Short mmCIF file of C-alpha atoms and ligand atoms in Angstrom, two decimals:
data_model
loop_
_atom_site.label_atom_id
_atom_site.label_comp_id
_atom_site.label_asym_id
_atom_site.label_seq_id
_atom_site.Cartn_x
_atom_site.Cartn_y
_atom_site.Cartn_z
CA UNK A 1 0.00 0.00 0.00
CA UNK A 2 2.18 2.81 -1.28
CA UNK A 3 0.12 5.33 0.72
CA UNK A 4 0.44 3.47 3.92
CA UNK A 5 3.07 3.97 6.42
CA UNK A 6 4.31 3.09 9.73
CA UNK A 7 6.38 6.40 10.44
CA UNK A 8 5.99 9.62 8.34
CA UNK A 9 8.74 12.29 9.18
CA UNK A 10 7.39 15.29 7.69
CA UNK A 11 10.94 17.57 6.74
CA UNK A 12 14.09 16.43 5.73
CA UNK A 13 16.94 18.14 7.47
CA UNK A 14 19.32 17.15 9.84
CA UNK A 15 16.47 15.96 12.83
CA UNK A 16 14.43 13.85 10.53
CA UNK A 17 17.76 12.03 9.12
CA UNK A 18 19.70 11.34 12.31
CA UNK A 19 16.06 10.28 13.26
CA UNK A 20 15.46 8.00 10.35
CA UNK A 21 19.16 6.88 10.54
CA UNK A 22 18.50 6.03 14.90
CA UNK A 23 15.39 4.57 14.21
CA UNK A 24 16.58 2.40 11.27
CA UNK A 25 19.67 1.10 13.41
CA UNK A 26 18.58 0.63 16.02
CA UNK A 27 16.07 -1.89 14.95
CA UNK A 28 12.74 -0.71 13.77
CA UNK A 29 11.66 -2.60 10.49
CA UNK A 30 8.57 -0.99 9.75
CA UNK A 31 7.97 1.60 7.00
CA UNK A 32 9.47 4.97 7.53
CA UNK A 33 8.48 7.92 4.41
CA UNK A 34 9.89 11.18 4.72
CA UNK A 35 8.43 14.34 2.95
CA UNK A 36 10.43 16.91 2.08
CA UNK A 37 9.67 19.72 0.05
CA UNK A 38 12.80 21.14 -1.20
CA UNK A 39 14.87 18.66 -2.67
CA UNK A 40 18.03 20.83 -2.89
CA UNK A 41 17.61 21.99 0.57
CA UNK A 42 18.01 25.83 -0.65
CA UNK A 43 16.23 27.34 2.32
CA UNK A 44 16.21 24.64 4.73
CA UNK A 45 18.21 25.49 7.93
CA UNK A 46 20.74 23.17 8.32
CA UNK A 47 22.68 24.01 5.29
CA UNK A 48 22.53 27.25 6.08
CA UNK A 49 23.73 26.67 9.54
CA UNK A 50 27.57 27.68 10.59
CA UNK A 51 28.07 24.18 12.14
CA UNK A 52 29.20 25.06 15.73
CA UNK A 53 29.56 22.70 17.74
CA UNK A 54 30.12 23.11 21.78
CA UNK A 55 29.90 21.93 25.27
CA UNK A 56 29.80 24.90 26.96
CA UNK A 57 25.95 25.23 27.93
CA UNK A 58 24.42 25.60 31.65
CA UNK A 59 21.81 23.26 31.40
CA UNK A 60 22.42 19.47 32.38
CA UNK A 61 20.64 18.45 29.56
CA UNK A 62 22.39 20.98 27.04
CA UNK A 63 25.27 19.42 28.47
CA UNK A 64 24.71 16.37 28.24
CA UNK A 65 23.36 16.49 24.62
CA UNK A 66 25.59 18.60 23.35
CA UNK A 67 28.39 15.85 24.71
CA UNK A 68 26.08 12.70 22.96
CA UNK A 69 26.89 14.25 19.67
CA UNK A 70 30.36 15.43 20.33
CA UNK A 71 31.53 11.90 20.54
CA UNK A 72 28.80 10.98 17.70
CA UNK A 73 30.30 13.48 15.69
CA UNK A 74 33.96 12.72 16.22
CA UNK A 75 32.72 9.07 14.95
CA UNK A 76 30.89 10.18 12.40
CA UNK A 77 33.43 9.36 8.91
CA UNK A 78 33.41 6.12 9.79
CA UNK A 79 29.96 5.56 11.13
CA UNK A 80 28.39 7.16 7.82
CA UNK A 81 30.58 5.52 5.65
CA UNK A 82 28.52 3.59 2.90
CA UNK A 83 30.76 0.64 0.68
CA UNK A 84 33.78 1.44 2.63
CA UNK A 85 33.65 5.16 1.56
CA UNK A 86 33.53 7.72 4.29
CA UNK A 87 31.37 10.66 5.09
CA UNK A 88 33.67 13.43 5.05
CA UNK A 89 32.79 16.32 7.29
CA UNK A 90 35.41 18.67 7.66
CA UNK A 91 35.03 18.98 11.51
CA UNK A 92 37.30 21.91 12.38
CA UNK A 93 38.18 21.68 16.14
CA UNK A 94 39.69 25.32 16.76
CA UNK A 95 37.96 26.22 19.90
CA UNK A 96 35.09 28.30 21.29
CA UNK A 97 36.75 31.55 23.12
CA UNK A 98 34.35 33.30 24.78
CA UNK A 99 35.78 36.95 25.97
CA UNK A 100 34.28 38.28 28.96
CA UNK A 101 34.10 41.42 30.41
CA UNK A 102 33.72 42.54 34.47
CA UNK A 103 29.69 42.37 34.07
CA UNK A 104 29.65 39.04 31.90
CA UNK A 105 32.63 36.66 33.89
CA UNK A 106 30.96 36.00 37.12
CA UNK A 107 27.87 34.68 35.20
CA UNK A 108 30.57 32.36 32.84
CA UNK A 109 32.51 31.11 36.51
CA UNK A 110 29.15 29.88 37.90
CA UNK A 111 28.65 27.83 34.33
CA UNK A 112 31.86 26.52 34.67
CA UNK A 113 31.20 24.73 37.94
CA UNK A 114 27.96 23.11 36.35
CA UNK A 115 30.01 22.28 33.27
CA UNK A 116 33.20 21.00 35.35
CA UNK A 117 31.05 18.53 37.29
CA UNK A 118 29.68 16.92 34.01
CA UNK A 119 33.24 16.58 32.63
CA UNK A 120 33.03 19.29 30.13
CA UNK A 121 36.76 20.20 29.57
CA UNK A 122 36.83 24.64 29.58
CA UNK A 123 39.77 26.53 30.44
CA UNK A 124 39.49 29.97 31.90
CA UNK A 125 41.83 32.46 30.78
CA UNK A 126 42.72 35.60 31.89
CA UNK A 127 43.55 39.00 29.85
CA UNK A 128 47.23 38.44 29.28
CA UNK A 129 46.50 34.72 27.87
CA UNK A 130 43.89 35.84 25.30
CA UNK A 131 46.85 38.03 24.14
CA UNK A 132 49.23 35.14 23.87
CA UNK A 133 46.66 33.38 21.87
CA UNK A 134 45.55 36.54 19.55
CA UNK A 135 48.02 39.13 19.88
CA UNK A 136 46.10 41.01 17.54
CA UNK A 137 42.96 41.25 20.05
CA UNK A 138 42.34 44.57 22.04
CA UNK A 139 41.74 42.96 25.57
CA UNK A 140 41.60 46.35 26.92
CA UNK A 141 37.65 46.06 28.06
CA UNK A 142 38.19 42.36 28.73
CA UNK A 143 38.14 40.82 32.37
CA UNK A 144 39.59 37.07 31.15
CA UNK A 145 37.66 34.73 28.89
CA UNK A 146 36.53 30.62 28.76
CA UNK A 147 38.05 28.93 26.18
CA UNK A 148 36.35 25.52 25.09
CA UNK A 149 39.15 23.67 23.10
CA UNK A 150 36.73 20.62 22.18
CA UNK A 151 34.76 22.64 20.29
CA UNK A 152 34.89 23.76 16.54
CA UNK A 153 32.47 23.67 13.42
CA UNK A 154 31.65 21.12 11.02
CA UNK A 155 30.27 21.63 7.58
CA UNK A 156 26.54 20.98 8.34
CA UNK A 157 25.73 20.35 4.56
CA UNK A 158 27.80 17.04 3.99
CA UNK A 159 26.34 16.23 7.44
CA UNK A 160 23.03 16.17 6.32
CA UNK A 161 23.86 14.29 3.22
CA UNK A 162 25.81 11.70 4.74
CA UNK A 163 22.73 11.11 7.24
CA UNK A 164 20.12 11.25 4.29
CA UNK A 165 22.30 8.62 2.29
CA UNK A 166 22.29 6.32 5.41
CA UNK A 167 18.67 6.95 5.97
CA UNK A 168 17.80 5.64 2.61
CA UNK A 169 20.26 2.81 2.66
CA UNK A 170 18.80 1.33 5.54
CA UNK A 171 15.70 1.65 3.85
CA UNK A 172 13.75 5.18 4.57
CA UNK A 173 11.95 6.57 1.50
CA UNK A 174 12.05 10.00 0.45
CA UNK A 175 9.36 11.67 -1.35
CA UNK A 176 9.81 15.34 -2.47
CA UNK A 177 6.53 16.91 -2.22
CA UNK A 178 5.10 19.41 -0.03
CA UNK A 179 2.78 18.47 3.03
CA UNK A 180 -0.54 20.79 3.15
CA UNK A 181 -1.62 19.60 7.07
CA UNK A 182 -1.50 17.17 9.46
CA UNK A 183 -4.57 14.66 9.96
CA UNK A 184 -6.23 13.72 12.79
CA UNK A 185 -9.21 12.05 14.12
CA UNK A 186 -10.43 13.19 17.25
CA UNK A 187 -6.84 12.41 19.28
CA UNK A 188 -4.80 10.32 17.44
CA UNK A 189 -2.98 11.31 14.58
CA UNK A 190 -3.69 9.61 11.25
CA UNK A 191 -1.68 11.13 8.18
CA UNK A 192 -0.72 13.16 6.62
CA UNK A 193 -2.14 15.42 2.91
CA UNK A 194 -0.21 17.19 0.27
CA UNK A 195 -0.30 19.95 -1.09
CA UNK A 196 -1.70 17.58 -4.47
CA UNK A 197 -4.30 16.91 -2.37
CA UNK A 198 -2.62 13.54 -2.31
CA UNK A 199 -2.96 11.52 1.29
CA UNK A 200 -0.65 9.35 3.28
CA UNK A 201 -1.47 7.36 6.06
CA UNK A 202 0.05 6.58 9.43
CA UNK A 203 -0.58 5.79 13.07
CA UNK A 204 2.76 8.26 13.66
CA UNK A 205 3.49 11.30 12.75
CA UNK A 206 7.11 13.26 13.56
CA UNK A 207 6.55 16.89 12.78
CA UNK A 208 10.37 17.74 11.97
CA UNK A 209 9.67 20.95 9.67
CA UNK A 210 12.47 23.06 12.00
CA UNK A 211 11.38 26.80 11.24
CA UNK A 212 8.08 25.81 9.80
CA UNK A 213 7.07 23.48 12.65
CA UNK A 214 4.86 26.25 14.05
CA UNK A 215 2.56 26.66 11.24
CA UNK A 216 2.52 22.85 9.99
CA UNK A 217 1.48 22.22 13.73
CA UNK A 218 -1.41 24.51 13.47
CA UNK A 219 -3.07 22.93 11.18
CA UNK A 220 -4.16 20.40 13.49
CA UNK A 221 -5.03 23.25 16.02
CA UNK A 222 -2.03 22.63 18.22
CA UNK A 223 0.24 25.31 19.08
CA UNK A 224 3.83 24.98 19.24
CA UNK A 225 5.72 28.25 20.57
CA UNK A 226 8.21 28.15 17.17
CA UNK A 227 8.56 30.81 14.65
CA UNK A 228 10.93 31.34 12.01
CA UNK A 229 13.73 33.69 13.07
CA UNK A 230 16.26 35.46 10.48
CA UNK A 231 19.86 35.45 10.81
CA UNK A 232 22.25 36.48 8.77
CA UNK A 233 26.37 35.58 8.14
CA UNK A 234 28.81 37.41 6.77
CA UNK A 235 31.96 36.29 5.15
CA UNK A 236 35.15 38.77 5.11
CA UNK A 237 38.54 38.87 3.81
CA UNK A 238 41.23 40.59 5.67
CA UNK A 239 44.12 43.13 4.54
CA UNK A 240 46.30 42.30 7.31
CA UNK A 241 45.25 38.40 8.06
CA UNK A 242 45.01 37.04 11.71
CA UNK A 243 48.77 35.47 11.89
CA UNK A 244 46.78 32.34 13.88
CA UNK A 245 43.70 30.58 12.97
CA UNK A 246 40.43 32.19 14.67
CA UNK A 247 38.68 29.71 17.12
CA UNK A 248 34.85 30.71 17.20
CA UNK A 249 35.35 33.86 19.16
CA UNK A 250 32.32 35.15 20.91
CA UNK A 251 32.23 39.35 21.69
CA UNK A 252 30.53 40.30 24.71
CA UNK A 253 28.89 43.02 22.07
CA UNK A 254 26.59 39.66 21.16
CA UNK A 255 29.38 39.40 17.23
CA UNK A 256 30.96 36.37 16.74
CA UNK A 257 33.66 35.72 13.81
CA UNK A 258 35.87 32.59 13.11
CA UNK A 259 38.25 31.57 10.63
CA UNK A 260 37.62 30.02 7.45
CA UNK A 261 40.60 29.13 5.86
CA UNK A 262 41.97 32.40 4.74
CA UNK A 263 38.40 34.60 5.24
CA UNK A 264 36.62 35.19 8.80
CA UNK A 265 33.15 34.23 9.01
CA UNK A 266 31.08 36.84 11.57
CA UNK A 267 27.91 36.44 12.55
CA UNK A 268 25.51 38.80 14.75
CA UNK A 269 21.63 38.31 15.74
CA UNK A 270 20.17 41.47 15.65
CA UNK A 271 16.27 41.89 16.19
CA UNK A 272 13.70 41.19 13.63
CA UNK A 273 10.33 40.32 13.31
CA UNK A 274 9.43 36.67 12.73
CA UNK A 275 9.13 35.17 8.82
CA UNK A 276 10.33 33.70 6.16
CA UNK A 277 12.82 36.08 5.22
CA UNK A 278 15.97 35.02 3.50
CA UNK A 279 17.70 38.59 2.41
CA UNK A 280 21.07 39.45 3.85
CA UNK A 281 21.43 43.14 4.47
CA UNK A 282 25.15 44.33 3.15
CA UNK A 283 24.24 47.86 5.22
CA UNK A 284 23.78 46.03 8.44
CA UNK A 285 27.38 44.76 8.51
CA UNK A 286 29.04 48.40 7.50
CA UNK A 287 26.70 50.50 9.76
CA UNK A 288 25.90 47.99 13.32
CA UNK A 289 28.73 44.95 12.83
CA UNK A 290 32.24 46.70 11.31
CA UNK A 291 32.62 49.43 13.67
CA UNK A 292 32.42 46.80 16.92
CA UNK A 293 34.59 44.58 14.71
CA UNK A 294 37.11 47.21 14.77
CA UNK A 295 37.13 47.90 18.47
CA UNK A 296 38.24 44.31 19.30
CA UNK A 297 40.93 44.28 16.36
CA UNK A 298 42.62 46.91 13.87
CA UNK A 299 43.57 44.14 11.59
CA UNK A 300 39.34 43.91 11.00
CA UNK A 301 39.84 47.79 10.07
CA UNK A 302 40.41 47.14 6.30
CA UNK A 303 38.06 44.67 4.86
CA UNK A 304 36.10 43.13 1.80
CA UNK A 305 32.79 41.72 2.39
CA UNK A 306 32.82 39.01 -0.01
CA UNK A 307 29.34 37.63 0.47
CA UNK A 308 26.97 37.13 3.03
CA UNK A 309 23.91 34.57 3.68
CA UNK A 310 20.80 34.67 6.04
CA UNK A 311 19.15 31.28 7.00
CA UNK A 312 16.13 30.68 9.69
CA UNK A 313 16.06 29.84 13.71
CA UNK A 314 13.93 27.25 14.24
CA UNK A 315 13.06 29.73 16.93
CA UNK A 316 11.31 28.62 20.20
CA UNK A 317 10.53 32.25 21.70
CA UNK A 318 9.52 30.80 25.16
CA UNK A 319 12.82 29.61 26.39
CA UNK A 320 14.85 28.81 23.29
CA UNK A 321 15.65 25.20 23.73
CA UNK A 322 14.48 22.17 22.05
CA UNK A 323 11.21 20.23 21.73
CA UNK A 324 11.49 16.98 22.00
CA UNK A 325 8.30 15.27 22.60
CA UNK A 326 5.26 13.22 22.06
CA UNK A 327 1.90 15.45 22.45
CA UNK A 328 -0.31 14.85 25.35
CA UNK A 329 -3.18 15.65 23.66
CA UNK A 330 -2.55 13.94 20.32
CA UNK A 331 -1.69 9.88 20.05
CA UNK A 332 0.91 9.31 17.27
CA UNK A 333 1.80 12.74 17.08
CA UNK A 334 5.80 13.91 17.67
CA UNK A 335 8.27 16.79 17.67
CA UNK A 336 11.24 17.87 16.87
CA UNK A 337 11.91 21.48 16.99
CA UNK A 338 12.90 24.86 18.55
CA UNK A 339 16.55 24.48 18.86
CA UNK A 340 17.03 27.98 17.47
CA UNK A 341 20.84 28.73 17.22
CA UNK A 342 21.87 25.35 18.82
CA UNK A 343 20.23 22.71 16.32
CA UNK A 344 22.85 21.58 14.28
CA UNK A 345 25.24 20.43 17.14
CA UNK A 346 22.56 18.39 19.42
CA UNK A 347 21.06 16.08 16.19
CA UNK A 348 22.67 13.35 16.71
CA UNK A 349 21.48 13.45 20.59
CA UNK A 350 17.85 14.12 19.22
CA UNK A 351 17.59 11.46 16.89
CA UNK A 352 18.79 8.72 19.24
CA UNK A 353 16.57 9.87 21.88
CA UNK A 354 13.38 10.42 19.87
CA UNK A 355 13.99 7.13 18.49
CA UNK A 356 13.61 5.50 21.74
CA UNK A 357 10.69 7.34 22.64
CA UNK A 358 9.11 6.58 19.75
CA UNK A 359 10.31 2.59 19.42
CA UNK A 360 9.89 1.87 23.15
CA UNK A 361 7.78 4.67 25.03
CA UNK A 362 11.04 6.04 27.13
CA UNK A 363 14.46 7.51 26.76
CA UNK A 364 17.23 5.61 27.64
CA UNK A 365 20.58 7.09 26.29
CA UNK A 366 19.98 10.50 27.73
CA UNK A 367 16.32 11.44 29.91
CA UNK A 368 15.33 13.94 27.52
CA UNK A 369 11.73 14.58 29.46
CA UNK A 370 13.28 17.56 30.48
CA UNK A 371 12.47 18.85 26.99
CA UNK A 372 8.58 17.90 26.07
CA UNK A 373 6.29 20.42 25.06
CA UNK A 374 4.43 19.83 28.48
CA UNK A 375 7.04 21.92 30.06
CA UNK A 376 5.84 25.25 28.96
CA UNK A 377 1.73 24.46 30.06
CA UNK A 378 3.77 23.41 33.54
CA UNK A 379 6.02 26.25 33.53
CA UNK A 380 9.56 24.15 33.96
CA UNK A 381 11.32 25.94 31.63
CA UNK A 382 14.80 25.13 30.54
CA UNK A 383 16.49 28.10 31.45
CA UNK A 384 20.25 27.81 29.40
CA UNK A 385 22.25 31.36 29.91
CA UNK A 386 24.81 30.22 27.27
CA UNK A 387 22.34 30.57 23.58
CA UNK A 388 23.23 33.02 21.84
C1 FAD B 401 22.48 31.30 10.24
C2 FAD B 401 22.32 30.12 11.15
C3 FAD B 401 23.40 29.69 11.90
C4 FAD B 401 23.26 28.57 12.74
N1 FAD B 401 24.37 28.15 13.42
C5 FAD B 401 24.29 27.05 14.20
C6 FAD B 401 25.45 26.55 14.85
O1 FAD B 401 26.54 27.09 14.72
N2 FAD B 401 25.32 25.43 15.60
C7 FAD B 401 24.12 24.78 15.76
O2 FAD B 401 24.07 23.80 16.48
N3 FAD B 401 23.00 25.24 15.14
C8 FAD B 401 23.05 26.35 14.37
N4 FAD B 401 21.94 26.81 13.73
C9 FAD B 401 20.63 26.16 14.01
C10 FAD B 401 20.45 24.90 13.16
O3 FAD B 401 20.79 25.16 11.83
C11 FAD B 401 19.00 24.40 13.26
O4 FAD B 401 18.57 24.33 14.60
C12 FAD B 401 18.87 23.01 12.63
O5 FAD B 401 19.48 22.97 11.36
C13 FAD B 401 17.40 22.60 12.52
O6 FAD B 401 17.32 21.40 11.79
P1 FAD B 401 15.91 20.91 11.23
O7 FAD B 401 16.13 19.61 10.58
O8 FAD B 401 14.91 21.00 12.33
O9 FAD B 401 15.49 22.08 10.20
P2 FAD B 401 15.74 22.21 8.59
O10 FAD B 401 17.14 21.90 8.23
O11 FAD B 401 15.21 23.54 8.23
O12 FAD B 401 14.82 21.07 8.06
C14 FAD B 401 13.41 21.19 8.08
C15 FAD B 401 12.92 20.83 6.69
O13 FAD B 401 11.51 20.78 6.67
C16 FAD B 401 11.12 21.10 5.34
N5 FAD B 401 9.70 21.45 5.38
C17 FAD B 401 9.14 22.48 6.04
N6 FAD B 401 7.81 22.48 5.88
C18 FAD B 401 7.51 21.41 5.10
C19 FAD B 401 6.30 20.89 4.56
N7 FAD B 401 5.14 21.47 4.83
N8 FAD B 401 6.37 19.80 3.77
C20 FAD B 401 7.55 19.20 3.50
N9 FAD B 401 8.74 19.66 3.98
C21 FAD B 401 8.71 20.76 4.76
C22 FAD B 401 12.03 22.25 4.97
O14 FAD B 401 12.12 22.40 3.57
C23 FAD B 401 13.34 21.82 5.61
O15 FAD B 401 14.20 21.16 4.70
C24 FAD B 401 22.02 27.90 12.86
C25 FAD B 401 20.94 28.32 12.10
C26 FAD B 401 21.07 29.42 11.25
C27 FAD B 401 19.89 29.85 10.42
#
């Protein structure tokens, strides 16, 4: 029955493949189809993601995710390698170095004792260190910084390949077409339709649709508190280069720029309303990002702004973190969404847990409870002071 299935995953980015792929190895043999509706993943978030990847959260679960993957993603050639040929990923591990001024360091020292206790390796540095390791810094403003050397960026676009190409191996279908709603009858979930009018059955249903989660959710009259969020990347070249590679330095003015190769990738959230709005705004890096640029660095003085890119948060505007979650009031009906800016790095984590709630009613690997959507009708937010 071609319209029959066991699982549907509606989206195909990086939640609903390291789902598929969890699922898939971790024994379930029933039918999984996922529906995606842009085949080259042009505005989907993941590709458009910088690929950070860190331990340095506040949260235990953060943590604790955010460590899953780490080890997932160190793995990851190998363990995506199809016919002996690996998944190359181009995992970069220069560092997070977070610099800290007198108002922002105390906050940083109190994560650092939640982090320490849960193994996460950070290093605290103070002024005269950050100099040693960028002379070219001003440090003037700067009461010490954290430096996370685990941490770096991967390319997030041959990550969601290699974990599509597994998917499918094992045996997930993907069909290109865009879903129109979610169907129910009274609370379990049954299917879903396209936009072809076309219907698909199934007793479950994984709403993975990252920035459109919110509105696909709707149309089943459940709310979900994600909205798509803009933000935008900017890739530089230098006149006078950084002598050392750039870890993934985060100002306390809320900028962060790396290196890549020999350009520096910045990146700054700024506020804007929610949408689907993919324009990057050359004017907004001149007029608000340059000038703060310049403050922590003459050598950012003299510049070319090669090109820039703006991509969507999956944003949850409650308290930022994922979902991760059956629905209460709907049988058969699961999410995956709301990561906003920390996505990309915690996938891994996500799928294997969300495969085990789905497969045997519990999590095992990690307790991810901490996460469901019940939390925000409870009020037990997951308050994480490092998400930036
Ligand atoms: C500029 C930027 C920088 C980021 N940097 C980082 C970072 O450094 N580290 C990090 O961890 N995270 C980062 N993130 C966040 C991360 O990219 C996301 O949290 C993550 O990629 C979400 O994955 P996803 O699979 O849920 O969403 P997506 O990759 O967007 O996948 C969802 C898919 O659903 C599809 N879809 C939507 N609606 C439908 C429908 N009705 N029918 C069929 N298909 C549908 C979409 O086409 C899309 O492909 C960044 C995000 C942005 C925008």
């Amino acid at each position: 029955m071609a319209n029959k299935h066991d699982i549907i995953i509606v989206g195909g980015g990086i939640m609903s493949a390291s789902l598929a792929y969890h699922l898939l190895k971790d024994g379930f043999t029933g039918d999984i189809a996922i529906f995606e509706k842009d085949p080259q993943y042009e505005f989907s978030s993941t590709p458009r993601s910088e690929g950070g990847i860190r331990q340095t959260f506040s949260t235990e679960i953060n943590i604790r995710m955010s460590q899953y993957s780490f080890h997932m993603y160190k793995k990851f050639e190998e363990e995506m390698a199809i016919d002996g040929e690996q998944a190359l990923i181009d995992f970069k591990q220069h560092g997070y170095l977070y610099l800290l001024n007198d108002k922002t360091l105390p906050t940083y020292k109190e994560i650092m004792n939640i982090q320490r206790k849960l193994g996460v390796n950070a290093i605290l540095m103070p002024p005269e260190e950050i100099k040693d390791y960028i002379p070219e810094l001003n440090v003037a403003d700067l009461a010490g910084a954290v430096f996370d050397p685990d941490a770096g960026n991967i390319d997030p676009y041959s990550v969601l390949q290699a974990y599509v190409r597994k998917a499918k191996r094992l045996g997930a279908k993907y069909i290109y077409e865009e879903v129109d709603c979610l169907l129910s009858e009274g609370d379990q979930i049954t299917g879903i339709q396209l936009k072809s009018g076309e219907k698909h059955d199934a007793p479950i249903v994984v709403n993975a649709c990252g920035a459109w989660s919110g509105e696909l959710s709707q149309t089943i009259g459940i709310e979900i508190p994600v909205r798509p969020l803009r933000r935008q990347v900017f890739c530089i070249d230098l006149a006078k280069r950084f002598i050392k590679e750039l870890p993934f330095t985060f100002d306390p003015t809320g900028i962060h720029f790396r290196s890549e190769g020999s350009k520096v990738i910045v990146g700054w959230g700024n506020d804007v309303p929610f949408g689907y709005d993919f324009h990057w705004e050359r004017s907004y890096f001149e007029e608000e990002i340059w000038p703060l640029l310049a403050e922590r660095s003459a050598n950012f003085e003299q510049l070319k702004l090669e090109r820039g890119w703006a991509g969507l948060y999956d944003y949850n505007y409650i308290d930022q973190n994922g979902i991760i979650s059956g629905h209460p009031k709907m049988r058969g009906y699961y999410i995956a969404t709301g990561f906003s800016g920390h996505g990309f790095q915690q996938a891994p984590a996500v799928g294997k847990g969300l495969s085990e709630l789905i497969r045997l009613g519990k999590f095992e690997t990690i307790d991810m409870s901490a996460l469901s959507i019940e939390r925000f009708e409870k009020n037990e937010l997951v308050l994480e002071m490092a998400v930036f």
